[in-house]
Amino acid sequence: MSDGAVTDGGTGGHVGARAPRREDARLLTGRARYAGNVRLPGTAHAVVVRSPVAHGRLTGCDAKAAWTVEGVLDVITPADAVDVRLPCVTLAAGQRDTSYPVLEETIRYVGQPLAVVVAETPEAAADAAALLDLDLHELPPVVGVERAMEPDAPLLHPDWGSNVLTDSVLGDADCEEAIAGAEHVVELAFRYGRASPYPMEPRALVATFIDGELTIRISTQAPHHVRDHAADALGLTHDRVRVVSGDTGGGFGGKEHIYPDETLVCLAAMRLGGRPVRWTESPGDRLVATLPARAAVHRARLALDADGRFVALHADVVGDLGAHPSNVGISPFAVTAIMLPGPYRFDRAGVRLRGVVTTTTPTGSYRGFGQPEATYTRERLIDEAARRLGLDPVELRLRNLLGPEELPCVTRIWQPYDSGDYPRALRTLRDMVRVFPGGDGRRRGVGFSCHVEATGLGPSQDMKAAGQQVGGYEIAVLRMEPDASVVVASGLAAIGQGIETTLAQLAADRMGVDPGRVRVVLGDTAATPYSPIGSIASRALAVGGGALVQAAARLRDKILTIAAHRLEAAPEDLEITDGAVRVKGDPRASLTLREVATSAWRGWDLPEGASPGLEERAVYDPAAYTYAYGAHAAAVAVDPETGAVEVEGYWAVNDAGVLVNPAIVEGQLSGGIAQGIGMALTEEVVHTADGQPVIDYLLPTTREVPAIELATLVTPSPITPGGMKGVGEAGTIGPPAAIGNAVAAALPEVAGEITVTPLTPERLWRLLTHARTPTG
């Protein structure tokens, strides 16, 4: 269901079309270009040796036995990589450590790299790795942010004097006064389980160092980001490093930077001098090596007046950074803070934000980047307020949602919302929801959630002000060849989001050609323009597409100028349609695009001042973020005897601005919703008291994900050229809150305790059992 899209200056009707994804032909026939499939002559194989303990020191690493294995080529220990460090891209206020070593003797989490072994075969490398003699001195672990903040907790970074990296206040400083004077206050404490990105393709790379140049074939979301950081870490100039990403089988935030183990494989290639070195993350390593996210504790309050109007919202957010601040550091938790108000009207809103280190894998990016947690906290507070006050939760939301006449506006925590109709989304959703029949002994409930999603990262100067050591612009190069075929070059990466198809649609629409005549070049730093941060943060089409729209406008103007000169007409009297430039109202006066392009590239018959060729380059640095939004609803059935939750129905309404390809948007939403269901019900990396991760990690399957019904609204972005807002993360943001609210509606006796993700059967069973006891 959709209310239509806007072409915004296009000519071919390709924007808004449900065009098949051009990527799928190779992805579904086994012709995809995955890094793990790269096979080069003479390739050696690397194995990363990881710490088996959560906290301690590596006091010795004897490699003599490892070198006895036939085929061993190199062993890299901390002494061999003393100065190899990776940067923290986002810095918190007062953050002292702005980078971290790829190898070090201080151990702060299970799975931390301690050495790398390279050999002729994977088997020889594994055998040699098992023979490394590691001398480990264990120290007490620190698991959980509460323990980390206790006065007697061991310090992970003693020079800090604390396990708290940063402590700051955002938004209104006088929230306490507003809450104290309110008629009603709802206070809940929330705990978010550590969730892990789980792409189809694991992290993988092949590195080759020939004639002083390093080529990295890697599964990544951000090729130039990888290039810059690998070059700086390894002491190479940026022009001496080439990164090729090919097809990336999913990233979800987990592949938006280069990791220590990946950097070490590059170092191994440099030490071997000319021989490729290959490494793929093993399934057993993924939960301790790929950065997880979400882990946080919130204590939050919602204050209302006697009429149910929202007066104030405040949260104390404590984020678990893991062993050290990663490349993104505190920023996912900061996004939680700034997006806490969501689509509602508040007199006051504020957050106390702290980042705390623990002896667990460093936390990083994951689809939604702090926004699912903000939505869960806010939306559960709203439903609990409705329950306590005897109000309908949808009506309570409608009473407090910002209306379209109030936009644009700046929220209490500084976010400049641009455009939309938040109440319309919720009303549309309410009309879609249906109730499932009972009679099987299970308890049923329906829950709603609303959110605003920050997309289009981002304005470069705003990113600098926020402590991000990177730009947020994109560059597009658009060329029409002499035969009128079109080439788009962008520094973005294809990560399964359909960007190759949508960029082709944008170019075809504006250049008046068939999409089949558009080639899109991505993922190779030697062939594409610079992209500071690549395909992350719902920005690829909003920012990269915005650059392409600008380049297309310039190229279109040049084509019309050349054609006008040859047709002896004014450019404004011409149109591009069906592969030709025509005088409006006189189709006989026309030139084919091929005639114009050939003339341009030969330098023939050009107007005065026009240069030969048809190629334009545009840089788009957004003036501000864009803000998509949505409303979600879930219907659940809960078995009161076991605590098992089944999501029987799911509905969502989303507005991502202009939809270049509605089918791709719906696919992005459905996939994100499946991940949100996982966060709500099954996915969590659990640690024992001594810091050991529990290996079980339960992804949602087709059994847990019901049929999803979607509706899309279209409010064009007033900022982005082309009107797009971005949709890559939208589906993940609403489901945990909608499902939590649905479970609370089904189980009113424990509704105030539905404050944890995931809601596993054991957790619900314990809550219900406790509620049934006489003292419960």
Tab-separated table of N, CA, C and O in Angstrom, residues 6 116 203 220 272 410 483 507 509 571 636 639 726 756:
chain	number	residue	atom	x	y	z
A	6	VAL	N	6.969	10.910	-5.681
A	6	VAL	CA	7.186	12.141	-6.423
A	6	VAL	C	8.463	12.001	-7.231
A	6	VAL	O	9.493	11.575	-6.709
A	116	VAL	N	48.768	-13.648	15.380
A	116	VAL	CA	48.300	-14.120	14.081
A	116	VAL	C	49.338	-15.090	13.528
A	116	VAL	O	50.541	-14.799	13.569
A	203	ARG	N	32.823	-11.602	8.076
A	203	ARG	CA	33.928	-10.709	7.714
A	203	ARG	C	35.024	-11.528	7.025
A	203	ARG	O	35.330	-12.638	7.458
A	220	THR	N	33.033	-5.057	3.192
A	220	THR	CA	32.927	-3.829	3.979
A	220	THR	C	31.782	-2.960	3.489
A	220	THR	O	31.350	-3.054	2.334
A	272	LEU	N	55.131	-10.505	4.282
A	272	LEU	CA	55.461	-11.571	3.347
A	272	LEU	C	55.942	-11.024	2.010
A	272	LEU	O	56.599	-11.742	1.246
A	410	VAL	N	12.375	22.176	16.134
A	410	VAL	CA	13.557	21.643	16.812
A	410	VAL	C	13.108	21.037	18.127
A	410	VAL	O	12.397	21.679	18.911
A	483	ASP	N	27.954	6.669	-27.035
A	483	ASP	CA	26.778	5.949	-27.538
A	483	ASP	C	25.535	6.211	-26.684
A	483	ASP	O	24.518	5.530	-26.825
A	507	ALA	N	19.485	7.883	-12.182
A	507	ALA	CA	20.201	8.384	-13.354
A	507	ALA	C	19.359	8.251	-14.613
A	507	ALA	O	19.280	9.182	-15.430
A	509	ASP	N	16.111	8.125	-14.893
A	509	ASP	CA	14.969	9.025	-14.838
A	509	ASP	C	15.342	10.428	-15.280
A	509	ASP	O	14.588	11.087	-16.010
A	571	PRO	N	17.201	26.392	-24.796
A	571	PRO	CA	17.234	25.177	-23.968
A	571	PRO	C	15.925	24.920	-23.231
A	571	PRO	O	15.508	23.761	-23.085
A	636	VAL	N	0.358	-10.282	19.646
A	636	VAL	CA	1.086	-11.426	20.197
A	636	VAL	C	0.136	-12.357	20.929
A	636	VAL	O	-0.939	-11.949	21.388
A	639	ASP	N	1.902	-17.753	25.969
A	639	ASP	CA	1.536	-18.947	26.734
A	639	ASP	C	1.855	-18.670	28.200
A	639	ASP	O	3.041	-18.575	28.564
A	726	GLY	N	15.672	8.096	3.322
A	726	GLY	CA	16.430	6.947	3.817
A	726	GLY	C	15.546	5.988	4.584
A	726	GLY	O	14.653	6.404	5.327
A	756	VAL	N	12.760	-5.437	29.628
A	756	VAL	CA	14.029	-6.067	29.266
A	756	VAL	C	13.939	-6.601	27.843
A	756	VAL	O	12.888	-7.088	27.413
